[in-house]
């Protein structure tokens, strides 16, 4: 549907958050609340998005970039006043305008699309997004007439006994006929205790003009949650993770303990993957099919291909190819590229390293700024010494090489294919193909050394 406009209210500082961070920039499941709102609005087909900013305006603009236009509300004089800031950009436009708060990260594109669909189907001039609340205390009640249209929205303090018993509540999200919205806003007054201009007054004004006001009741009240403090922020995260986990499970992912798995908003996961408890998958991460992520694993901004197993390890900004296995207790730091069927064992750390197909790095090893070929055996306790205190340097290890235990490779150094490095060596010169590099002092045994120790006299 064309001519869909959206105004996102994001000007409030959010004092109840007690934070230096602008309220709508607090994150839910790895993404700022206002980004969640923009995503839902965009997916629902709204062509023109205007974000009303105030405190922290530059930070919001930096976060959203060109996905939105912006209007500044210099003084926070109520929701009606906030919407009026978009008048210059929208007042003469035909179509519908959604007004939505930037701190409602759980609202979905499907709900917004249904809201607009009902608005258009019933040829309403304003439509309120509502929900049924078992305990509606604190919410404005939506009072319908016999035909099901909205007769009134009554704030709890102004409601009579019968109105307080109504469980349908106003969520604070609306769709309006765009031109009528701005005409009515000019009639909104601020004769109230706060001296503010309230958007819901537009409903009363349109109704007094004989216009039709509709309401779309969403299925789940939780979806309308507005985040005003840290308690609500925690609840929003819990609800999002629960909903997101259910989505992945319906798409063929096994999550053994959904209450203790945390999958952020941008993560993609293939079917037949198994996720054990206490796993965190963050950022722009793609997990393939038939992957197993063991308990305690953290994956951030990475790509994990099919048939990979990760056991209790951390992977960040890296790529693990199919049939590889990682861990337990390994750490793949940024720009680690792990090839097919590679084994990365316990307490192995990599960074800015490429490790070729079928190479094995068993345990207690650091590989930094290195390129390893295929079918290499890296034994226990190997250190790629890549930093001289000023600059980083690179090591290159050829195919089918063998690196013995407790070897130090001092970069820059090249070990050619099919070379051997003897255990305990410190290598700072290139090793040619098929050669053995050995760099350690010759062993010398001191006879009768025990007898010289004080302990031998006891």
CSV table of C-alpha atoms in Angstrom, one decimal:
chain,number,residue,atom,x,y,z
A,1,UNK,CA,0.0,0.0,0.0
A,2,UNK,CA,1.4,3.4,-1.0
A,3,UNK,CA,1.4,6.7,0.9
A,4,UNK,CA,2.3,5.1,4.3
A,5,UNK,CA,4.2,7.5,6.6
A,6,UNK,CA,5.5,6.9,10.1
A,7,UNK,CA,6.5,9.2,12.9
A,8,UNK,CA,8.7,7.7,15.6
A,9,UNK,CA,8.6,9.6,18.9
A,10,UNK,CA,12.1,9.5,20.3
A,11,UNK,CA,12.7,12.9,21.9
A,12,UNK,CA,12.4,12.0,25.6
A,13,UNK,CA,15.5,11.7,27.7
A,14,UNK,CA,14.2,8.9,29.8
A,15,UNK,CA,15.1,10.0,33.3
A,16,UNK,CA,13.7,6.9,34.9
A,17,UNK,CA,16.5,4.9,33.1
A,18,UNK,CA,19.0,6.8,35.3
A,19,UNK,CA,21.5,6.5,32.5
A,20,UNK,CA,23.9,8.7,30.5
A,21,UNK,CA,22.7,6.9,27.4
A,22,UNK,CA,19.7,8.3,25.5
A,23,UNK,CA,16.7,6.1,26.3
A,24,UNK,CA,15.8,4.7,22.9
A,25,UNK,CA,19.5,3.7,22.3
A,26,UNK,CA,19.4,1.1,25.1
A,27,UNK,CA,19.6,-2.3,23.6
A,28,UNK,CA,17.2,-5.2,23.5
A,29,UNK,CA,18.8,-8.4,22.2
A,30,UNK,CA,21.8,-6.6,20.8
A,31,UNK,CA,20.0,-3.8,18.9
A,32,UNK,CA,18.9,-0.4,20.1
A,33,UNK,CA,15.2,0.0,20.8
A,34,UNK,CA,14.7,2.6,18.1
A,35,UNK,CA,16.4,0.3,15.6
A,36,UNK,CA,13.8,-2.4,16.4
A,37,UNK,CA,11.0,0.1,15.8
A,38,UNK,CA,12.5,1.3,12.5
A,39,UNK,CA,13.0,-2.3,11.4
A,40,UNK,CA,9.3,-3.1,12.1
A,41,UNK,CA,8.1,0.1,10.4
A,42,UNK,CA,10.2,-0.5,7.3
A,43,UNK,CA,9.1,-4.2,7.0
A,44,UNK,CA,5.5,-3.1,7.3
A,45,UNK,CA,5.9,-1.0,4.2
A,46,UNK,CA,6.0,2.6,5.5
A,47,UNK,CA,7.8,4.6,2.8
A,48,UNK,CA,8.6,7.8,4.7
A,49,UNK,CA,10.0,7.5,8.3
A,50,UNK,CA,10.5,10.6,10.4
A,51,UNK,CA,12.1,10.3,13.8
A,52,UNK,CA,11.4,13.1,16.4
A,53,UNK,CA,14.6,13.6,18.3
A,54,UNK,CA,15.5,15.8,21.3
A,55,UNK,CA,18.0,14.9,23.9
A,56,UNK,CA,20.9,12.9,22.3
A,57,UNK,CA,19.7,13.8,18.8
A,58,UNK,CA,23.1,13.3,17.2
A,59,UNK,CA,23.5,9.8,18.7
A,60,UNK,CA,20.2,8.7,17.3
A,61,UNK,CA,21.0,10.1,13.9
A,62,UNK,CA,24.3,8.3,14.0
A,63,UNK,CA,22.5,5.0,14.9
A,64,UNK,CA,19.8,5.2,12.2
A,65,UNK,CA,21.7,7.1,9.5
A,66,UNK,CA,19.7,7.5,6.3
A,67,UNK,CA,17.0,5.1,7.2
A,68,UNK,CA,15.0,8.0,8.6
A,69,UNK,CA,14.5,11.7,8.3
A,70,UNK,CA,14.7,13.8,11.5
A,71,UNK,CA,12.8,16.6,13.2
A,72,UNK,CA,14.1,18.2,16.4
A,73,UNK,CA,11.7,18.8,19.4
A,74,UNK,CA,13.7,21.4,21.3
A,75,UNK,CA,11.2,21.5,24.2
A,76,UNK,CA,9.4,18.4,25.4
A,77,UNK,CA,5.8,19.7,25.5
A,78,UNK,CA,3.9,16.4,25.0
A,79,UNK,CA,3.3,13.8,22.4
A,80,UNK,CA,1.0,16.1,20.3
A,81,UNK,CA,3.7,18.8,20.3
A,82,UNK,CA,6.3,16.1,19.2
A,83,UNK,CA,4.2,15.1,16.2
A,84,UNK,CA,3.7,18.7,15.2
A,85,UNK,CA,7.4,18.9,14.5
A,86,UNK,CA,6.9,16.8,11.4
A,87,UNK,CA,4.2,19.2,10.0
A,88,UNK,CA,6.5,20.8,7.5
A,89,UNK,CA,7.5,17.4,6.0
A,90,UNK,CA,4.1,15.7,6.1
A,91,UNK,CA,1.1,18.1,6.4
A,92,UNK,CA,0.3,18.2,2.7
A,93,UNK,CA,0.8,14.5,2.0
A,94,UNK,CA,-2.1,12.1,1.3
A,95,UNK,CA,-2.3,8.7,2.9
A,96,UNK,CA,-1.9,7.4,6.4
A,97,UNK,CA,0.5,8.2,9.2
A,98,UNK,CA,1.6,5.8,11.9
A,99,UNK,CA,2.6,7.4,15.2
A,100,UNK,CA,4.7,5.0,17.3
A,101,UNK,CA,7.0,5.4,20.3
A,102,UNK,CA,10.7,4.7,19.9
A,103,UNK,CA,10.8,2.7,23.2
A,104,UNK,CA,8.4,-0.1,22.0
A,105,UNK,CA,11.0,-2.6,20.6
A,106,UNK,CA,8.6,-5.7,20.6
A,107,UNK,CA,6.0,-4.4,18.2
A,108,UNK,CA,6.2,-6.4,15.0
A,109,UNK,CA,5.7,-5.6,11.3
A,110,UNK,CA,2.8,-8.0,11.2
A,111,UNK,CA,0.9,-6.1,13.9
A,112,UNK,CA,1.5,-2.7,12.3
A,113,UNK,CA,0.4,-4.1,8.9
A,114,UNK,CA,-2.8,-5.4,10.4
A,115,UNK,CA,-3.4,-2.1,12.1
A,116,UNK,CA,-3.2,-0.2,8.9
A,117,UNK,CA,-5.2,-2.8,7.0
A,118,UNK,CA,-8.1,-2.4,9.5
A,119,UNK,CA,-7.8,1.4,9.3
A,120,UNK,CA,-8.2,1.3,5.5
A,121,UNK,CA,-10.8,-1.5,5.5
A,122,UNK,CA,-13.1,0.5,7.9
A,123,UNK,CA,-12.3,3.8,6.2
A,124,UNK,CA,-11.5,5.3,9.5
A,125,UNK,CA,-9.8,8.6,10.1
A,126,UNK,CA,-7.9,7.4,13.1
A,127,UNK,CA,-7.3,3.8,14.4
A,128,UNK,CA,-5.9,3.0,17.9
A,129,UNK,CA,-3.8,-0.1,18.5
A,130,UNK,CA,-5.2,-1.7,21.6
A,131,UNK,CA,-4.7,-4.9,23.7
A,132,UNK,CA,-6.6,-6.8,26.3
A,133,UNK,CA,-5.1,-6.6,29.8
A,134,UNK,CA,-6.0,-8.9,32.6
A,135,UNK,CA,-5.0,-6.0,34.9
A,136,UNK,CA,-5.6,-2.8,33.1
A,137,UNK,CA,-4.6,-0.6,36.0
A,138,UNK,CA,-2.7,2.5,34.9
A,139,UNK,CA,-3.8,2.3,31.3
A,140,UNK,CA,-6.3,4.4,29.3
A,141,UNK,CA,-9.4,2.4,28.6
A,142,UNK,CA,-10.8,2.1,25.1
A,143,UNK,CA,-14.6,2.5,25.1
A,144,UNK,CA,-16.4,1.2,22.0
A,145,UNK,CA,-19.9,1.9,20.8
A,146,UNK,CA,-22.5,-0.7,19.8
A,147,UNK,CA,-21.0,-0.9,16.3
A,148,UNK,CA,-17.5,-1.6,17.7
A,149,UNK,CA,-16.0,1.7,16.8
A,150,UNK,CA,-14.2,3.8,19.4
A,151,UNK,CA,-16.5,6.1,21.3
A,152,UNK,CA,-13.9,7.4,23.8
A,153,UNK,CA,-10.5,6.8,25.3
A,154,UNK,CA,-10.7,7.4,29.1
A,155,UNK,CA,-7.7,7.8,31.3
A,156,UNK,CA,-7.9,5.8,34.5
A,157,UNK,CA,-8.1,8.8,36.7
A,158,UNK,CA,-11.1,10.1,34.8
A,159,UNK,CA,-12.9,6.7,34.4
A,160,UNK,CA,-16.1,5.8,36.2
A,161,UNK,CA,-16.6,2.4,37.7
A,162,UNK,CA,-18.0,0.8,34.5
A,163,UNK,CA,-15.2,2.2,32.4
A,164,UNK,CA,-12.5,1.0,34.9
A,165,UNK,CA,-13.9,-2.5,34.4
A,166,UNK,CA,-13.0,-2.4,30.7
A,167,UNK,CA,-9.9,-4.5,29.9
A,168,UNK,CA,-9.2,-3.1,26.4
A,169,UNK,CA,-6.4,-0.6,26.8
A,170,UNK,CA,-4.7,2.0,24.7
A,171,UNK,CA,-1.2,1.1,23.7
A,172,UNK,CA,-0.2,4.5,22.5
A,173,UNK,CA,0.3,3.6,18.9
A,174,UNK,CA,-2.0,5.1,16.3
A,175,UNK,CA,-2.7,5.4,12.6
A,176,UNK,CA,-4.3,8.6,11.3
A,177,UNK,CA,-5.5,10.1,8.0
A,178,UNK,CA,-2.4,12.3,7.5
A,179,UNK,CA,-3.9,15.6,6.6
A,180,UNK,CA,-6.6,15.4,9.2
A,181,UNK,CA,-4.0,14.6,11.8
A,182,UNK,CA,-2.2,17.9,11.3
A,183,UNK,CA,-5.4,19.9,11.0
A,184,UNK,CA,-6.6,18.5,14.4
A,185,UNK,CA,-3.2,19.0,16.1
A,186,UNK,CA,-3.7,22.8,15.6
A,187,UNK,CA,-6.8,22.5,17.8
A,188,UNK,CA,-5.1,20.6,20.6
A,189,UNK,CA,-4.7,22.7,23.7
A,190,UNK,CA,-2.5,22.4,26.8
A,191,UNK,CA,-5.0,23.2,29.5
A,192,UNK,CA,-3.9,20.4,31.8
A,193,UNK,CA,-1.8,19.8,34.8
A,194,UNK,CA,1.4,19.3,32.8
A,195,UNK,CA,0.8,22.1,30.4
A,196,UNK,CA,1.5,19.7,27.5
A,197,UNK,CA,-0.2,19.0,24.2
A,198,UNK,CA,-1.4,15.4,24.1
A,199,UNK,CA,-1.7,13.3,21.0
A,200,UNK,CA,-4.8,11.4,22.2
A,201,UNK,CA,-6.7,14.6,22.2
A,202,UNK,CA,-6.7,14.3,18.4
A,203,UNK,CA,-9.0,11.3,18.8
A,204,UNK,CA,-11.6,13.4,20.6
A,205,UNK,CA,-11.4,16.3,18.1
A,206,UNK,CA,-11.9,14.0,15.1
A,207,UNK,CA,-14.8,12.2,16.9
A,208,UNK,CA,-16.4,15.6,17.6
A,209,UNK,CA,-16.2,16.3,13.9
A,210,UNK,CA,-18.2,13.1,13.2
A,211,UNK,CA,-15.2,11.1,11.9
A,212,UNK,CA,-14.9,7.3,12.3
A,213,UNK,CA,-12.4,6.1,14.9
A,214,UNK,CA,-11.5,2.4,14.9
A,215,UNK,CA,-9.4,0.1,17.1
A,216,UNK,CA,-7.3,-2.9,16.3
A,217,UNK,CA,-6.8,-5.2,19.2
A,218,UNK,CA,-3.5,-7.1,19.0
A,219,UNK,CA,-3.2,-10.7,20.3
A,220,UNK,CA,-0.4,-10.2,22.8
A,221,UNK,CA,-0.3,-7.3,25.3
A,222,UNK,CA,3.5,-7.9,25.8
A,223,UNK,CA,4.1,-6.8,22.3
A,224,UNK,CA,3.2,-3.2,23.2
A,225,UNK,CA,5.6,-3.0,26.1
A,226,UNK,CA,7.1,0.5,26.5
A,227,UNK,CA,10.5,0.6,28.2
A,228,UNK,CA,10.8,3.4,30.7
A,229,UNK,CA,13.2,1.9,33.3
A,230,UNK,CA,15.7,-0.9,33.7
A,231,UNK,CA,13.1,-3.3,35.0
A,232,UNK,CA,11.1,-2.9,31.8
A,233,UNK,CA,14.3,-3.2,29.8
A,234,UNK,CA,15.1,-6.5,31.4
A,235,UNK,CA,11.5,-7.7,30.7
A,236,UNK,CA,11.8,-6.6,27.1
A,237,UNK,CA,15.0,-8.6,26.7
A,238,UNK,CA,13.4,-11.7,28.2
A,239,UNK,CA,10.3,-11.4,26.0
A,240,UNK,CA,12.4,-10.9,22.9
A,241,UNK,CA,14.7,-13.8,23.5
A,242,UNK,CA,11.7,-16.1,24.3
A,243,UNK,CA,9.9,-15.1,21.1
A,244,UNK,CA,13.1,-15.3,19.0
A,245,UNK,CA,14.0,-18.7,20.3
A,246,UNK,CA,10.5,-20.0,19.5
A,247,UNK,CA,10.9,-18.7,15.9
A,248,UNK,CA,14.2,-20.6,15.5
A,249,UNK,CA,12.7,-23.8,17.0
A,250,UNK,CA,9.8,-23.6,14.6
A,251,UNK,CA,12.3,-23.3,11.8
A,252,UNK,CA,14.1,-26.5,12.7
A,253,UNK,CA,16.6,-25.5,15.4
A,254,UNK,CA,16.9,-27.6,18.5
A,255,UNK,CA,17.3,-25.5,21.6
A,256,UNK,CA,17.6,-27.8,24.6
A,257,UNK,CA,16.8,-25.2,27.3
A,258,UNK,CA,15.2,-22.1,25.7
A,259,UNK,CA,15.1,-20.1,28.9
A,260,UNK,CA,18.9,-20.1,29.0
A,261,UNK,CA,19.8,-19.5,25.4
A,262,UNK,CA,20.2,-15.9,24.2
A,263,UNK,CA,20.0,-15.3,20.4
A,264,UNK,CA,20.1,-11.7,19.3
A,265,UNK,CA,18.0,-10.1,16.6
A,266,UNK,CA,20.2,-10.3,13.5
A,267,UNK,CA,21.3,-14.0,14.0
A,268,UNK,CA,20.5,-16.6,11.3
A,269,UNK,CA,20.5,-20.3,12.1
A,270,UNK,CA,20.1,-23.3,9.8
A,271,UNK,CA,17.9,-26.3,10.5
A,272,UNK,CA,19.1,-29.3,12.5
A,273,UNK,CA,21.5,-27.2,14.5
A,274,UNK,CA,21.5,-28.1,18.3
A,275,UNK,CA,22.1,-25.4,20.9
A,276,UNK,CA,22.9,-26.4,24.4
A,277,UNK,CA,22.1,-24.3,27.6
A,278,UNK,CA,23.9,-21.0,28.4
A,279,UNK,CA,24.8,-20.2,24.8
A,280,UNK,CA,25.0,-16.6,23.6
A,281,UNK,CA,24.8,-15.8,19.8
A,282,UNK,CA,25.3,-12.1,19.1
A,283,UNK,CA,25.5,-9.5,16.4
A,284,UNK,CA,25.5,-10.3,12.7
A,285,UNK,CA,26.1,-14.0,13.1
A,286,UNK,CA,25.2,-16.8,10.6
A,287,UNK,CA,25.1,-20.4,11.9
A,288,UNK,CA,24.8,-23.2,9.3
A,289,UNK,CA,22.9,-26.5,9.5
A,290,UNK,CA,23.8,-29.5,11.6
A,291,UNK,CA,26.0,-27.4,13.9
A,292,UNK,CA,26.3,-28.1,17.6
A,293,UNK,CA,27.0,-25.3,20.0
A,294,UNK,CA,28.0,-26.6,23.4
A,295,UNK,CA,27.1,-25.1,26.8
A,296,UNK,CA,28.9,-21.9,27.6
A,297,UNK,CA,29.7,-21.0,24.0
A,298,UNK,CA,29.6,-17.3,22.9
A,299,UNK,CA,29.5,-16.5,19.1
A,300,UNK,CA,29.7,-12.8,18.0
A,301,UNK,CA,29.6,-11.4,14.5
A,302,UNK,CA,30.8,-14.6,12.9
A,303,UNK,CA,30.0,-17.2,10.3
A,304,UNK,CA,29.8,-20.9,11.3
A,305,UNK,CA,29.4,-23.3,8.4
A,306,UNK,CA,27.5,-26.6,8.3
A,307,UNK,CA,28.5,-29.6,10.5
A,308,UNK,CA,30.7,-27.6,12.9
A,309,UNK,CA,30.9,-28.5,16.6
A,310,UNK,CA,31.9,-25.8,19.1
A,311,UNK,CA,32.4,-26.8,22.7
A,312,UNK,CA,32.4,-24.2,25.5
A,313,UNK,CA,34.3,-21.6,23.5
A,314,UNK,CA,34.2,-18.0,22.3
A,315,UNK,CA,34.3,-17.0,18.7
A,316,UNK,CA,34.3,-13.3,17.6
A,317,UNK,CA,34.4,-11.8,14.1
A,318,UNK,CA,35.7,-15.1,12.6
A,319,UNK,CA,34.8,-17.8,10.1
A,320,UNK,CA,34.7,-21.5,10.9
A,321,UNK,CA,34.4,-23.8,7.8
A,322,UNK,CA,32.3,-27.0,7.6
A,323,UNK,CA,33.3,-30.1,9.6
A,324,UNK,CA,35.7,-28.2,11.8
A,325,UNK,CA,35.5,-28.5,15.6
A,326,UNK,CA,36.5,-26.0,18.2
A,327,UNK,CA,37.1,-26.3,21.9
A,328,UNK,CA,36.6,-26.8,24.7
A,329,UNK,CA,37.7,-23.5,26.1
A,330,UNK,CA,39.1,-22.1,22.8
A,331,UNK,CA,39.1,-18.5,21.8
A,332,UNK,CA,38.9,-17.4,18.2
A,333,UNK,CA,39.6,-13.7,18.2
A,334,UNK,CA,38.8,-11.4,15.2
A,335,UNK,CA,39.8,-12.4,11.7
A,336,UNK,CA,40.4,-16.1,12.5
A,337,UNK,CA,39.6,-18.2,9.4
A,338,UNK,CA,39.3,-21.8,10.3
A,339,UNK,CA,39.4,-24.2,7.3
A,340,UNK,CA,37.4,-27.4,6.6
A,341,UNK,CA,37.9,-30.3,9.1
A,342,UNK,CA,40.3,-28.3,11.2
A,343,UNK,CA,40.6,-29.2,14.9
A,344,UNK,CA,41.1,-26.3,17.4
A,345,UNK,CA,41.5,-27.9,20.8
A,346,UNK,CA,41.3,-26.8,24.4
A,347,UNK,CA,42.9,-23.5,25.5
A,348,UNK,CA,43.9,-22.5,21.9
A,349,UNK,CA,43.7,-18.9,21.0
A,350,UNK,CA,43.9,-17.5,17.5
A,351,UNK,CA,43.8,-14.0,16.0
A,352,UNK,CA,44.2,-12.7,12.5
A,353,UNK,CA,45.1,-16.2,11.4
A,354,UNK,CA,44.2,-18.5,8.5
A,355,UNK,CA,44.3,-22.2,9.3
A,356,UNK,CA,44.1,-24.6,6.3
A,357,UNK,CA,42.1,-27.8,5.8
A,358,UNK,CA,42.6,-30.7,8.2
A,359,UNK,CA,45.2,-28.9,10.2
A,360,UNK,CA,45.2,-29.9,13.9
A,361,UNK,CA,45.9,-27.4,16.8
A,362,UNK,CA,45.4,-29.6,19.8
A,363,UNK,CA,45.9,-27.5,23.0
A,364,UNK,CA,47.6,-24.7,24.9
A,365,UNK,CA,48.7,-22.8,21.8
A,366,UNK,CA,48.6,-19.2,20.5
A,367,UNK,CA,48.4,-18.5,16.8
A,368,UNK,CA,48.5,-14.8,15.8
A,369,UNK,CA,49.1,-13.1,12.5
A,370,UNK,CA,49.8,-16.3,10.8
A,371,UNK,CA,48.9,-18.3,7.7
A,372,UNK,CA,48.9,-22.1,8.2
A,373,UNK,CA,48.5,-24.5,5.3
A,374,UNK,CA,46.8,-27.9,5.2
A,375,UNK,CA,47.3,-31.0,7.2
A,376,UNK,CA,49.7,-29.4,9.7
A,377,UNK,CA,50.2,-30.8,13.2
A,378,UNK,CA,50.7,-28.1,15.8
A,379,UNK,CA,51.7,-29.7,19.1
A,380,UNK,CA,51.1,-28.6,22.6
A,381,UNK,CA,52.3,-25.2,23.9
A,382,UNK,CA,53.3,-23.6,20.6
A,383,UNK,CA,53.6,-19.8,20.5
A,384,UNK,CA,53.5,-17.7,17.4
A,385,UNK,CA,55.5,-14.7,18.7
A,386,UNK,CA,54.0,-12.0,16.4
A,387,UNK,CA,54.7,-8.8,18.4
A,388,UNK,CA,58.0,-7.2,19.1
A,389,UNK,CA,56.6,-4.5,21.3
A,390,UNK,CA,56.2,-2.0,18.4
A,391,UNK,CA,55.0,-3.9,15.3
A,392,UNK,CA,53.2,-7.1,14.4
A,393,UNK,CA,54.8,-9.5,12.0
A,394,UNK,CA,53.5,-12.6,10.1
A,395,UNK,CA,54.4,-16.3,10.1
A,396,UNK,CA,53.7,-18.6,7.2
A,397,UNK,CA,53.7,-22.4,7.7
A,398,UNK,CA,53.5,-24.7,4.6
A,399,UNK,CA,51.4,-27.8,4.1
A,400,UNK,CA,52.1,-31.1,5.9
A,401,UNK,CA,54.5,-29.6,8.3
A,402,UNK,CA,55.0,-30.7,11.9
A,403,UNK,CA,55.5,-28.3,14.8
A,404,UNK,CA,56.7,-30.0,18.0
A,405,UNK,CA,55.7,-29.1,21.5
A,406,UNK,CA,56.8,-25.9,23.2
A,407,UNK,CA,58.0,-24.3,20.0
A,408,UNK,CA,58.3,-20.5,19.7
A,409,UNK,CA,58.0,-19.2,16.2
A,410,UNK,CA,59.4,-15.6,16.2
A,411,UNK,CA,57.8,-13.6,13.3
A,412,UNK,CA,58.5,-12.9,10.6
A,413,UNK,CA,59.3,-16.4,9.7
A,414,UNK,CA,58.5,-18.9,6.9
A,415,UNK,CA,58.4,-22.7,7.4
A,416,UNK,CA,58.1,-24.4,4.1
A,417,UNK,CA,56.0,-27.5,3.3
A,418,UNK,CA,56.8,-30.8,4.8
A,419,UNK,CA,59.2,-29.2,7.3
A,420,UNK,CA,59.7,-30.4,10.9
A,421,UNK,CA,60.3,-28.2,13.9
A,422,UNK,CA,61.9,-30.0,16.9
A,423,UNK,CA,60.2,-29.7,20.3
A,424,UNK,CA,61.4,-26.9,22.5
A,425,UNK,CA,62.9,-24.8,19.6
A,426,UNK,CA,62.8,-21.1,19.2
A,427,UNK,CA,62.7,-20.5,15.5
A,428,UNK,CA,63.6,-17.1,14.1
A,429,UNK,CA,65.0,-18.1,10.7
A,430,UNK,CA,63.2,-19.6,7.7
A,431,UNK,CA,63.0,-23.4,7.5
A,432,UNK,CA,63.2,-25.0,4.0
A,433,UNK,CA,61.0,-27.7,2.7
A,434,UNK,CA,61.6,-31.2,4.2
A,435,UNK,CA,64.1,-29.9,6.6
A,436,UNK,CA,64.1,-30.1,10.4
A,437,UNK,CA,64.5,-26.8,12.3
A,438,UNK,CA,66.1,-27.2,15.7
A,439,UNK,CA,67.2,-24.4,17.9
A,440,UNK,CA,67.9,-25.3,21.5
A,441,UNK,CA,71.0,-25.7,23.7
A,442,UNK,CA,72.6,-29.1,23.8
A,443,UNK,CA,71.7,-31.1,26.9
A,444,UNK,CA,74.3,-31.5,29.5
A,445,UNK,CA,73.9,-33.8,32.6
A,446,UNK,CA,75.6,-32.7,35.9
A,447,UNK,CA,76.6,-35.9,37.7
A,448,UNK,CA,76.0,-36.2,41.5
A,449,UNK,CA,74.0,-32.9,41.6
A,450,UNK,CA,71.7,-34.3,44.3
A,451,UNK,CA,74.5,-34.8,46.7
A,452,UNK,CA,75.4,-31.1,46.5
A,453,UNK,CA,71.9,-29.9,47.6
A,454,UNK,CA,71.2,-29.1,51.3
A,455,UNK,CA,68.2,-31.4,51.2
A,456,UNK,CA,70.6,-34.4,50.7
A,457,UNK,CA,72.2,-33.7,54.1
A,458,UNK,CA,69.0,-34.4,56.0
